GROMACS .gro file of C-alpha atoms in nm:
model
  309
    1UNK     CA    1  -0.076  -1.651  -2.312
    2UNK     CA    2  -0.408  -1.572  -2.213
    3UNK     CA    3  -0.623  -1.857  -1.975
    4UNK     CA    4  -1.005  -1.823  -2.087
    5UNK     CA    5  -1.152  -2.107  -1.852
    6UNK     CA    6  -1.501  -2.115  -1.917
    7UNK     CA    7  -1.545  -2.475  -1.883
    8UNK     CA    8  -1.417  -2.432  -1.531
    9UNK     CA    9  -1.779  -2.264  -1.512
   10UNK     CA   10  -1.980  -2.491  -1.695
   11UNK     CA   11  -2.022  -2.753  -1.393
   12UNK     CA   12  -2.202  -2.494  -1.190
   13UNK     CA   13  -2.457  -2.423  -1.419
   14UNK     CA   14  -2.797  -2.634  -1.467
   15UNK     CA   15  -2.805  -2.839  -1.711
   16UNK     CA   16  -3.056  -2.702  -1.935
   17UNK     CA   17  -2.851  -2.375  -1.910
   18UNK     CA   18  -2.510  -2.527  -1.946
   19UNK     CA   19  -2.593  -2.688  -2.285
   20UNK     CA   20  -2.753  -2.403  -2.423
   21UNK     CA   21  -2.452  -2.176  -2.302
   22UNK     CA   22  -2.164  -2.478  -2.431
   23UNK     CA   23  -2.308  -2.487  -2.809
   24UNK     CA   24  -2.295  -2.120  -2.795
   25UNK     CA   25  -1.957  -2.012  -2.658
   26UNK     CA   26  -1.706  -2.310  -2.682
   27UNK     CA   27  -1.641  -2.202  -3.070
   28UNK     CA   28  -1.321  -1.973  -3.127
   29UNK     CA   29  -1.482  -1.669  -3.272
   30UNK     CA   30  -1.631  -1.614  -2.899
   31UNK     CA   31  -1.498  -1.451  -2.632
   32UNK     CA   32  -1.714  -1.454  -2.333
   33UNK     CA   33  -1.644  -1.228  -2.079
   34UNK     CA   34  -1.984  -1.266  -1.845
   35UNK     CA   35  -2.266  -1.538  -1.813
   36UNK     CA   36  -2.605  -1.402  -1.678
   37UNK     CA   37  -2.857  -1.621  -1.533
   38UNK     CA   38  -3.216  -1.367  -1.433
   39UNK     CA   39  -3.519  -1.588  -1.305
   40UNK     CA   40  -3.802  -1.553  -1.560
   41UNK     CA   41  -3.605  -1.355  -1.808
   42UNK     CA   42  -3.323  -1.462  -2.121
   43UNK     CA   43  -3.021  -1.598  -2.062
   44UNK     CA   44  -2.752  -1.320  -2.149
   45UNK     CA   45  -2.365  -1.379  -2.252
   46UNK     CA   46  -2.149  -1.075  -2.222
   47UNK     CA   47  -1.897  -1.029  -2.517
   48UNK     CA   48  -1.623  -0.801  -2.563
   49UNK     CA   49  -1.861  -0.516  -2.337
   50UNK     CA   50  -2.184  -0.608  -2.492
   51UNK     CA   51  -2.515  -0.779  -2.413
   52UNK     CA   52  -2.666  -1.087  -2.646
   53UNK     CA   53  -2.919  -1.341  -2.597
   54UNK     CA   54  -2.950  -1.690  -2.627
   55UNK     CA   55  -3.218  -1.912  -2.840
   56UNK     CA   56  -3.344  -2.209  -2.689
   57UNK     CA   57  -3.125  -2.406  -2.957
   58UNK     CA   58  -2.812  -2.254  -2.832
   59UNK     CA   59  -2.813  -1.956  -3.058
   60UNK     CA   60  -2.752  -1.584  -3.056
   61UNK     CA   61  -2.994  -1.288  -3.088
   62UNK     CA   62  -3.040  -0.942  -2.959
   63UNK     CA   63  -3.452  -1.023  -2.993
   64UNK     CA   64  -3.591  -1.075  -2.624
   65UNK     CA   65  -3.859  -1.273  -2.778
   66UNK     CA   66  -3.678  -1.546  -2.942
   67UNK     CA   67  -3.449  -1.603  -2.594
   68UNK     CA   68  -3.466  -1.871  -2.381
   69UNK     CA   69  -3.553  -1.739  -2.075
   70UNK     CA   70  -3.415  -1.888  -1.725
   71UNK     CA   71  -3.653  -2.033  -1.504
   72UNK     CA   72  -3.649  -1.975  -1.110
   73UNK     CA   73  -3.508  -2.321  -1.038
   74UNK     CA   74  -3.231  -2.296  -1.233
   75UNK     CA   75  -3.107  -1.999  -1.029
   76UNK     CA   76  -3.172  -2.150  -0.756
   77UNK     CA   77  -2.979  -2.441  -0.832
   78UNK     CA   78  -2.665  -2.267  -0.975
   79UNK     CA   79  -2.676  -2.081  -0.621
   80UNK     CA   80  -2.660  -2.406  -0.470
   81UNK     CA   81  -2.384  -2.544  -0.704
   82UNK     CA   82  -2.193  -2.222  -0.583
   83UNK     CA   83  -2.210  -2.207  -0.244
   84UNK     CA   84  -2.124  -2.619  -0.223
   85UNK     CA   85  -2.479  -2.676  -0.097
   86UNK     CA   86  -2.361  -2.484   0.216
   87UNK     CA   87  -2.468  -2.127   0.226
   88UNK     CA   88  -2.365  -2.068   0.608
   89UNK     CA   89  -2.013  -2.213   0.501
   90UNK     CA   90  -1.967  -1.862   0.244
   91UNK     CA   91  -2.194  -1.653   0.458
   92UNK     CA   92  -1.918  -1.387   0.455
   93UNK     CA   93  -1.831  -1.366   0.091
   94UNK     CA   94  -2.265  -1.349   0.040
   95UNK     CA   95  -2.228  -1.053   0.210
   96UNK     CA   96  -2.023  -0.896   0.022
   97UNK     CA   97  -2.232  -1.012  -0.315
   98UNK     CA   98  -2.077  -1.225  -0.443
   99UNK     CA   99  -1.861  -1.539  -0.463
  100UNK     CA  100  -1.511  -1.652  -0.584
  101UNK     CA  101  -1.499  -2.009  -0.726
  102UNK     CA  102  -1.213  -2.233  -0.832
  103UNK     CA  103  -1.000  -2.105  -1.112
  104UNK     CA  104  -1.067  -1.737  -1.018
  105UNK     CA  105  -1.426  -1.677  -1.150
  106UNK     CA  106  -1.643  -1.477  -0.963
  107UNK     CA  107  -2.022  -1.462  -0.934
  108UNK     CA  108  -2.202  -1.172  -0.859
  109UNK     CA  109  -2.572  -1.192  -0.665
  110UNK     CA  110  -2.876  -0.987  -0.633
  111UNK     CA  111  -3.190  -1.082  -0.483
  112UNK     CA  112  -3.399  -1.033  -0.199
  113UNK     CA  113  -3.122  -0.957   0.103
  114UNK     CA  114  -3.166  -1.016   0.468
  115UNK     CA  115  -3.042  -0.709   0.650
  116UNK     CA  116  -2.910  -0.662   1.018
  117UNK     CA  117  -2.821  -0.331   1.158
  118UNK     CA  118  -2.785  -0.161   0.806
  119UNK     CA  119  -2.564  -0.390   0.611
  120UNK     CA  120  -2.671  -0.732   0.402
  121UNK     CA  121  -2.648  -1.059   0.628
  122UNK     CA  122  -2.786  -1.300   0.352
  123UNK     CA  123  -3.012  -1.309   0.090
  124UNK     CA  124  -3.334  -1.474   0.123
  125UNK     CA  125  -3.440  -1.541  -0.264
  126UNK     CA  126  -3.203  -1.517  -0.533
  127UNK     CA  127  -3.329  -1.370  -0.882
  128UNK     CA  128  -3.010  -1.286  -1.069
  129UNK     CA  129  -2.627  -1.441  -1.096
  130UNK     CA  130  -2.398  -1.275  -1.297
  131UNK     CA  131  -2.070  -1.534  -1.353
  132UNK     CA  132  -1.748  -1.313  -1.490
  133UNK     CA  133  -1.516  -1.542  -1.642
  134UNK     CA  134  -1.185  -1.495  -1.523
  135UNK     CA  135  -0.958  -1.395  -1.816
  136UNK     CA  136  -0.604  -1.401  -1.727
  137UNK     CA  137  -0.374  -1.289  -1.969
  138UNK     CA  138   0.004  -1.349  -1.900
  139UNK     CA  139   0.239  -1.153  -2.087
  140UNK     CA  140  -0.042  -0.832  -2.164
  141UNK     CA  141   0.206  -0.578  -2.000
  142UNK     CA  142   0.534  -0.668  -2.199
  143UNK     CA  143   0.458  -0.339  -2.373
  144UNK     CA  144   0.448  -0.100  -2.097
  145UNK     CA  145   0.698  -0.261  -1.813
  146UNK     CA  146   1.002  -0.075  -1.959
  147UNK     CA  147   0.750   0.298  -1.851
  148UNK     CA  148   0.695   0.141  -1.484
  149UNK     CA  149   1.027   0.000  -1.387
  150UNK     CA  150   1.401   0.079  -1.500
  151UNK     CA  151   1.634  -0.083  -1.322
  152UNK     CA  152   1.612  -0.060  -0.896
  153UNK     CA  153   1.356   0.163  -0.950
  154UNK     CA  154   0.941   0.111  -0.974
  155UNK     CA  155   0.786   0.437  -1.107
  156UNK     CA  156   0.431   0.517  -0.916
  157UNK     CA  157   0.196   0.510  -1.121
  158UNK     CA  158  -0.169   0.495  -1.234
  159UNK     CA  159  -0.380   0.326  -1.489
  160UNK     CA  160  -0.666   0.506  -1.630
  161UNK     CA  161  -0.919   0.348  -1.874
  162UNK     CA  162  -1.302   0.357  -1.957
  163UNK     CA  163  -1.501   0.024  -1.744
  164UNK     CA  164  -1.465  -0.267  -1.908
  165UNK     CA  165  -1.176  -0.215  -2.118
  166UNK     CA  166  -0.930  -0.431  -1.980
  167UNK     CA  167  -0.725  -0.274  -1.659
  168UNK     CA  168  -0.769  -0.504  -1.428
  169UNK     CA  169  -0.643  -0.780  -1.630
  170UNK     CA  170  -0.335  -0.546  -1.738
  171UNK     CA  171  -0.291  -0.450  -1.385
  172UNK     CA  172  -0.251  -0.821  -1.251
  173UNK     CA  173   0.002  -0.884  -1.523
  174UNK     CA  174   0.230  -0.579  -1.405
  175UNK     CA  175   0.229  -0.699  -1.047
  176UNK     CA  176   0.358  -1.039  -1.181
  177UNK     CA  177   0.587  -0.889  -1.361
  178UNK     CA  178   0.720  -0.637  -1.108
  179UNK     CA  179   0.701  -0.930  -0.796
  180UNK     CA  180   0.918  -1.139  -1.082
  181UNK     CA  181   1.157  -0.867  -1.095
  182UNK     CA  182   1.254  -0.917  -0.751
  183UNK     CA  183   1.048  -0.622  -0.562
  184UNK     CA  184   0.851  -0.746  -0.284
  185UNK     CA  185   0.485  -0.679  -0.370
  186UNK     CA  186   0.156  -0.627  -0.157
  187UNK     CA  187  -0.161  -0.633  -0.295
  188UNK     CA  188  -0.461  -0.448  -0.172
  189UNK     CA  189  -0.722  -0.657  -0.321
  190UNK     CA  190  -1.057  -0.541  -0.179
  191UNK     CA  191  -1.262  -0.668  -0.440
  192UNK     CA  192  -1.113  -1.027  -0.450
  193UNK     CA  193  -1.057  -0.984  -0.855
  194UNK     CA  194  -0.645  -0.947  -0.892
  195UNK     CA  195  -0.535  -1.259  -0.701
  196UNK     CA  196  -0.896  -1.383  -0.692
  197UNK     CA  197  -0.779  -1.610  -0.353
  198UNK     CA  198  -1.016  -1.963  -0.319
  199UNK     CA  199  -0.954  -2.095   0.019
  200UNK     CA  200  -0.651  -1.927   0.076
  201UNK     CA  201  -0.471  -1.941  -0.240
  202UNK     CA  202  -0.443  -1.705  -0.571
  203UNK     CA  203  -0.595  -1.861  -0.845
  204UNK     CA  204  -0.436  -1.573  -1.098
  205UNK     CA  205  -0.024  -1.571  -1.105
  206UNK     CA  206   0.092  -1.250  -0.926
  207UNK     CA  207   0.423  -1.331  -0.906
  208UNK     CA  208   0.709  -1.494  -0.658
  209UNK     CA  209   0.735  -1.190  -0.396
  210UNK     CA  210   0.336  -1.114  -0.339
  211UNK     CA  211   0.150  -1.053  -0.052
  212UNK     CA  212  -0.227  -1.010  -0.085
  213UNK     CA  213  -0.503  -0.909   0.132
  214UNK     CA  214  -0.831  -0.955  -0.024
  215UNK     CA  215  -1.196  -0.889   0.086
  216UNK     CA  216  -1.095  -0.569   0.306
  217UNK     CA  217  -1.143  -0.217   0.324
  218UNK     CA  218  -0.833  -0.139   0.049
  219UNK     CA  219  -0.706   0.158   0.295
  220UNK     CA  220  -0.701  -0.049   0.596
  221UNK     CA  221  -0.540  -0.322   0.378
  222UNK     CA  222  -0.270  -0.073   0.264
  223UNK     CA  223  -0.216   0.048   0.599
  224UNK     CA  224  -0.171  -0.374   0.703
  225UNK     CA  225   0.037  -0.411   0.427
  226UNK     CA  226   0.295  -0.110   0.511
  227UNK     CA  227   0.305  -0.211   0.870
  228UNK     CA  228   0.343  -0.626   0.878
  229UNK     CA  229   0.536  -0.699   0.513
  230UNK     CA  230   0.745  -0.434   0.431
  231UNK     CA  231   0.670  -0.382   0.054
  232UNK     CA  232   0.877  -0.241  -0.189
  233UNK     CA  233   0.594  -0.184  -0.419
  234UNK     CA  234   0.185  -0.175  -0.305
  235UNK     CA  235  -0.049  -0.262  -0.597
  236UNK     CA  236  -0.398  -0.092  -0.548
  237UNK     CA  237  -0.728  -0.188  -0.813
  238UNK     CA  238  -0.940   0.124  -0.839
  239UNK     CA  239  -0.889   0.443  -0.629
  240UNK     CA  240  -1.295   0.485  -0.522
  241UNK     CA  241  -1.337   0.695  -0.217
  242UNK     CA  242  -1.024   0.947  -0.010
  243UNK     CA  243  -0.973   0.681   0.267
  244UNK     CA  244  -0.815   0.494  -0.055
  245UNK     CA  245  -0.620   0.808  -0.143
  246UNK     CA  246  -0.533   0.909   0.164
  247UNK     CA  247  -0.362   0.539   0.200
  248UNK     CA  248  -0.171   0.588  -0.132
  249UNK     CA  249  -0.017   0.907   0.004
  250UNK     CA  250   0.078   0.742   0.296
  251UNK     CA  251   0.269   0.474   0.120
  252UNK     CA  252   0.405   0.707  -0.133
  253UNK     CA  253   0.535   0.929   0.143
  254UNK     CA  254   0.697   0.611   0.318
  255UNK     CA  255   0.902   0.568   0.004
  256UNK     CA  256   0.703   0.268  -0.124
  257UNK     CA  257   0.607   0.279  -0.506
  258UNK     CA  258   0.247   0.277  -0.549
  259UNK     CA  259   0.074   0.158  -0.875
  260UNK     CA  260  -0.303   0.162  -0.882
  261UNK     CA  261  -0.594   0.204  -1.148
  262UNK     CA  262  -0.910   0.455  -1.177
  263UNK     CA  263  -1.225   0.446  -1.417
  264UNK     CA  264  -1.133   0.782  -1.658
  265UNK     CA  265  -1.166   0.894  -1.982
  266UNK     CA  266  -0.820   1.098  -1.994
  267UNK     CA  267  -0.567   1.219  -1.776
  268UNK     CA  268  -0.709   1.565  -1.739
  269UNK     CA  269  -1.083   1.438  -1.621
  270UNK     CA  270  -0.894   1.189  -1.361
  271UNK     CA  271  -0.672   1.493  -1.245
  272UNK     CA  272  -0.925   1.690  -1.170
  273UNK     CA  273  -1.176   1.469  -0.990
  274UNK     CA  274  -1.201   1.581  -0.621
  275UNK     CA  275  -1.111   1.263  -0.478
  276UNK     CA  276  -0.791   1.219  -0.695
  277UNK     CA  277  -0.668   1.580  -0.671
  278UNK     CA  278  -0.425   1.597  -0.383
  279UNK     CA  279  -0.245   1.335  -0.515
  280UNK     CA  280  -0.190   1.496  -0.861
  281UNK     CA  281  -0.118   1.798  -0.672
  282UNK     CA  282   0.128   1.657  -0.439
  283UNK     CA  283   0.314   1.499  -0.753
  284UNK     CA  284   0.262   1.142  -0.614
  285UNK     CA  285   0.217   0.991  -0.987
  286UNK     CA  286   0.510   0.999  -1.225
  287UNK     CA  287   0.349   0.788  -1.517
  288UNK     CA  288   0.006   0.741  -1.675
  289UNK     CA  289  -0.086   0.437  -1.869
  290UNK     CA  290  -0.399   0.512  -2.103
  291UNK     CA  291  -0.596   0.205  -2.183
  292UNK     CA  292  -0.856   0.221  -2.508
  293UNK     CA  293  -1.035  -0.087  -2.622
  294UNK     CA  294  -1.193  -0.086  -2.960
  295UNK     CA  295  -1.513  -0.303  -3.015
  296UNK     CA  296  -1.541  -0.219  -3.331
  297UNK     CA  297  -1.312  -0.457  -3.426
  298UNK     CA  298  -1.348  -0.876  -3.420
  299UNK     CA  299  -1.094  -0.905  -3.173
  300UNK     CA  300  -1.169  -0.660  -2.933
  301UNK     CA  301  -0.821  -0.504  -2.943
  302UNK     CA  302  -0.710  -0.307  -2.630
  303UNK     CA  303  -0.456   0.009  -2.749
  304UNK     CA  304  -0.209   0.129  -2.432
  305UNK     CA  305  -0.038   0.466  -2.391
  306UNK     CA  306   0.211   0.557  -2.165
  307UNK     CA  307   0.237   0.953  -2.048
  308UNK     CA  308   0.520   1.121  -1.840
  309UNK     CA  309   0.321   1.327  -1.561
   0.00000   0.00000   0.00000
């Protein structure tokens, strides 16, 4: 059963935005994945991976010229709607870019930043919020659970797909599923986008036996994890940089199962990226599961595969 909240959005947004933006995408036949507010320039929905305007009657084009474009103010008044009318209160979550609202929606930010010693300490002006509607989708990994666990036994392994075609979403549902099974689970959630936490509590299900840290450093959060909660299992979104793999080989050579996703097109390009090659090397995946999503279709239909490594 899949939870598409996008009126848990709508509050936030101006009003002259959040008509425009309810006429448009409240109808069945859309499913909108991103809403992006740009001072002076057209109000964009994202849809199954792609980019459309909207008219100033609520419509859809792909013609800049007959958007309706977003005025200054408005951004500046979602930001405020965001950040509670307290921008010290989420200082540290600015800093990061972005922000995690109720329900587990997340808004990106880009604008004019404030630096201190090399890294973002606010932003001064605001020109562009980009609101990803959180699409939870219990149930998406029926298909593939019997390839990661039989029995006693979680298999490590990795989930490789093209951006925007769906793995994050399948990857929360398999660490419901295996936390449900009775393995106790830790979640490095760096990005904030698998448990998507709002004052201290998951908005997204991942399961009875789950421990998440979110908004750190996913190797040091791995490392946490392995020392203070004794996981069976240690769920990892996106293997970006060897800190993260080095932390994976740790925990695989602790006898934890690991399970844990990278951008790719197929199993060979992922195998031989630099970053990923000890671990393919050192045999610490035993399954691959191959995500494809076809927008040529109405529905947006996203195709798994699982491989034997």
């Amino acid at each position: 059963m899949e939870r598409t909240r996008i009126s848990e959005v709508l509050p936030y947004l101006p009003q002259e935005v959040r008509e425009r933006v309810e006429k448009a995408a409240l109808g069945d036949w859309l499913d909108v994945e991103e809403i992006r507010l740009r001072a002076n320039a057209p109000l964009t929905l994202g849809v199954w991976g792609e980019s459309c305007f909207l008219t100033p009657s609520g419509g859809i084009t792909n013609h800049e010229n007959d958007a309706y474009r977003v005025t200054q103010e408005a951004v500046q008044s979602a930001f405020a709607a965001i950040c509670e009318n307290s921008v010290y209160a989420r200082l540290d979550e600015i800093r990061q870019g972005f922000l995690t609202l109720k329900g587990g929606h997340r808004v990106g930010i880009c604008g004019k930043a404030a630096a201190e010693e090399g890294k973002i300490k606010t932003f001064r002006e605001v020109s562009s919020l980009n609101f990803r509607i959180a699409h939870e989708v219990i149930g998406i990994a029926d298909g593939i659970m019997d390839s990661i666990v039989q029995g006693s036994r979680v298999y490590n392994t990795i989930i490789i797909s093209p951006p925007q075609t769906g793995k994050t979403t399948l990857l929360r549902d398999v660490t419901r599923q295996i936390s449900n099974r009775g393995f106790k689970t830790g979640v490095a959630d760096d990005r904030g986008e698998l448990g998507a936490m709002y004052r201290g509590v998951p908005q997204n299900d991942l399961g009875a036996q789950t421990d998440i840290i979110d908004n750190a450093p996913k190797a040091e959060a791995i490392l946490m994890l392995l020392r203070t909660m004794s996981p069976k299992v240690i769920i990892s979104d996106e293997i970006s940089c060897q800190k993260d793999a080095q932390a994976i080989a740790l925990a695989h050579g602790t006898g934890v199962a690991v399970v844990a996703t990278t951008h790719g097109s197929d199993i060979d390009e992922v195998r031989n990226r630099n970053i990923l090659k000890p671990l393919f090397a050192d045999k610490v995946f035993e399954k691959a599961i191959l995500l494809r999503r076809d927008f040529s279709t109405l529905d947006s239909v996203t195709y798994t595969k699982a491989v034997d490594l």
